[in-house]
Amino acid sequence: MKLNNLRALVKEELNKKLNEEYQDKFKMVGMLISNIKQRPQKEIYSDIRSITGISVISSKEPLEYSEQDTEKFKSILTVKVDGYPWIVKGGFDRTKMQEIAAQVRKVPGVISFNINPDNITTI
C-alpha cells in the first residue's frame, strides 16, 4: 500500500471516529430469529419498539413466509436508535448499541439477534 493511500485511509477513519463522538442517532442491522409459533411477530416487534432509545424498526424476510420454520422465523431487522435518553444521563456512543442488542435478545419469543459491528452506523 502506498504511503498516500495509507494516509488517506487513516484520515478517513479518524474523521469517522471524531464525527461519531458527536452523533446522537445510530442504526444497526442484524438477523433476528424468533419463534412466531409461540408468540405473534407483531407482539415481538411491539416489545422491541418499547426498548428505551429505539425509535424505528423495520424488517425484511430473507425467505418467503411459506418456506420458513415458524419456530425459527428469520428476518433482517433494521433498528434506529435515538441517543437522547443516554445523552441526558451522561453519554451515548456505539457501545450502547451492543447493550440495546442484548435487550432485544431478552424479548419473549426472540431466539437470537445477531449483529455485526460493521453494521452499526451513524445516521
CSV table of C-alpha atoms in Angstrom, one decimal:
chain,number,residue,atom,x,y,z
A,1,MET,CA,0.0,0.0,0.0
A,2,LYS,CA,1.4,3.4,-0.9
A,3,LEU,CA,2.0,5.9,1.7
A,4,ASN,CA,-0.5,8.4,0.3
A,5,ASN,CA,-3.2,5.7,0.3
A,6,LEU,CA,-2.4,4.8,3.9
A,7,ARG,CA,-2.6,8.4,4.9
A,8,ALA,CA,-6.0,8.9,3.2
A,9,LEU,CA,-7.3,5.7,4.9
A,10,VAL,CA,-6.1,6.8,8.3
A,11,LYS,CA,-7.5,10.3,7.8
A,12,GLU,CA,-10.9,8.9,6.7
A,13,GLU,CA,-11.1,6.5,9.8
A,14,LEU,CA,-10.1,9.3,12.2
A,15,ASN,CA,-12.8,11.6,10.7
A,16,LYS,CA,-15.4,8.9,11.1
A,17,LYS,CA,-14.4,8.3,14.7
A,18,LEU,CA,-14.4,12.0,15.5
A,19,ASN,CA,-17.7,12.6,13.8
A,20,GLU,CA,-19.2,9.6,15.6
A,21,GLU,CA,-18.5,11.1,19.0
A,22,TYR,CA,-21.0,13.8,18.4
A,23,GLN,CA,-23.7,11.6,16.9
A,24,ASP,CA,-26.9,11.0,18.8
A,25,LYS,CA,-28.5,8.6,16.3
A,26,PHE,CA,-27.3,5.2,15.2
A,27,LYS,CA,-28.7,2.4,13.0
A,28,MET,CA,-27.9,-1.3,13.3
A,29,VAL,CA,-28.9,-4.2,11.0
A,30,GLY,CA,-29.0,-7.8,12.2
A,31,MET,CA,-30.6,-11.2,11.8
A,32,LEU,CA,-33.5,-11.8,14.1
A,33,ILE,CA,-34.6,-15.3,14.7
A,34,SER,CA,-37.9,-15.6,16.6
A,35,ASN,CA,-40.5,-18.2,17.5
A,36,ILE,CA,-43.7,-16.9,15.9
A,37,LYS,CA,-45.5,-20.1,16.8
A,38,GLN,CA,-45.0,-19.2,20.5
A,39,ARG,CA,-45.8,-15.5,20.1
A,40,PRO,CA,-47.1,-13.4,17.1
A,41,GLN,CA,-44.5,-11.4,15.3
A,42,LYS,CA,-46.4,-8.1,15.8
A,43,GLU,CA,-46.2,-8.6,19.6
A,44,ILE,CA,-42.4,-9.3,19.4
A,45,TYR,CA,-41.9,-6.2,17.3
A,46,SER,CA,-44.0,-4.1,19.7
A,47,ASP,CA,-41.8,-5.2,22.6
A,48,ILE,CA,-38.7,-4.4,20.6
A,49,ARG,CA,-40.0,-0.9,19.8
A,50,SER,CA,-40.7,-0.3,23.5
A,51,ILE,CA,-37.0,-0.7,24.4
A,52,THR,CA,-35.5,2.6,25.6
A,53,GLY,CA,-34.0,4.6,22.8
A,54,ILE,CA,-35.4,2.6,19.9
A,55,SER,CA,-37.3,4.9,17.6
A,56,VAL,CA,-37.9,2.8,14.5
A,57,ILE,CA,-37.6,-0.8,13.4
A,58,SER,CA,-38.2,-2.3,10.0
A,59,SER,CA,-37.8,-5.8,8.8
A,60,LYS,CA,-37.3,-7.9,5.6
A,61,GLU,CA,-37.7,-11.6,5.3
A,62,PRO,CA,-34.8,-13.3,3.5
A,63,LEU,CA,-37.1,-16.2,2.6
A,64,GLU,CA,-40.7,-16.5,1.6
A,65,TYR,CA,-43.0,-16.9,4.6
A,66,SER,CA,-44.2,-20.3,3.4
A,67,GLU,CA,-40.5,-21.5,3.2
A,68,GLN,CA,-39.7,-20.6,6.8
A,69,ASP,CA,-40.0,-22.6,10.0
A,70,THR,CA,-42.4,-20.8,12.4
A,71,GLU,CA,-40.3,-21.9,15.4
A,72,LYS,CA,-37.1,-20.3,13.9
A,73,PHE,CA,-38.5,-17.5,11.8
A,74,LYS,CA,-35.8,-15.4,10.2
A,75,SER,CA,-35.9,-11.7,9.4
A,76,ILE,CA,-33.4,-9.0,8.8
A,77,LEU,CA,-34.1,-6.3,11.3
A,78,THR,CA,-33.1,-2.7,11.0
A,79,VAL,CA,-33.2,-0.8,14.3
A,80,LYS,CA,-32.8,3.0,14.5
A,81,VAL,CA,-31.8,4.3,18.0
A,82,ASP,CA,-32.0,7.9,19.3
A,83,GLY,CA,-29.4,8.5,22.0
A,84,TYR,CA,-31.3,11.3,23.8
A,85,PRO,CA,-32.1,9.2,26.9
A,86,TRP,CA,-28.4,8.5,27.4
A,87,ILE,CA,-27.1,11.9,26.4
A,88,VAL,CA,-29.2,13.4,29.2
A,89,LYS,CA,-27.6,10.9,31.7
A,90,GLY,CA,-24.1,11.5,30.6
A,91,GLY,CA,-23.1,9.7,27.4
A,92,PHE,CA,-24.1,7.8,24.3
A,93,ASP,CA,-21.8,6.0,21.8
A,94,ARG,CA,-21.5,2.9,19.7
A,95,THR,CA,-21.1,0.6,22.8
A,96,LYS,CA,-24.7,1.4,23.8
A,97,MET,CA,-25.8,-0.4,20.6
A,98,GLN,CA,-24.5,-3.7,22.0
A,99,GLU,CA,-26.5,-3.2,25.2
A,100,ILE,CA,-29.6,-2.5,23.1
A,101,ALA,CA,-29.0,-5.6,21.1
A,102,ALA,CA,-28.7,-7.6,24.3
A,103,GLN,CA,-32.1,-6.2,25.4
A,104,VAL,CA,-33.6,-7.3,22.1
A,105,ARG,CA,-32.4,-10.8,22.8
A,106,LYS,CA,-34.3,-10.8,26.1
A,107,VAL,CA,-37.7,-10.1,24.4
A,108,PRO,CA,-40.0,-13.1,24.8
A,109,GLY,CA,-40.2,-15.0,21.6
A,110,VAL,CA,-36.7,-13.9,20.4
A,111,ILE,CA,-34.3,-16.8,19.9
A,112,SER,CA,-31.4,-14.7,18.8
A,113,PHE,CA,-30.4,-11.3,17.4
A,114,ASN,CA,-27.0,-11.3,15.7
A,115,ILE,CA,-25.4,-8.1,14.6
A,116,ASN,CA,-22.0,-7.5,13.0
A,117,PRO,CA,-20.2,-4.4,14.5
A,118,ASP,CA,-19.7,-3.2,10.8
A,119,ASN,CA,-23.5,-3.0,10.5
A,120,ILE,CA,-23.7,-0.3,13.2
A,121,THR,CA,-23.6,3.1,11.5
A,122,THR,CA,-24.4,6.7,12.4
A,123,ILE,CA,-27.5,8.4,10.9
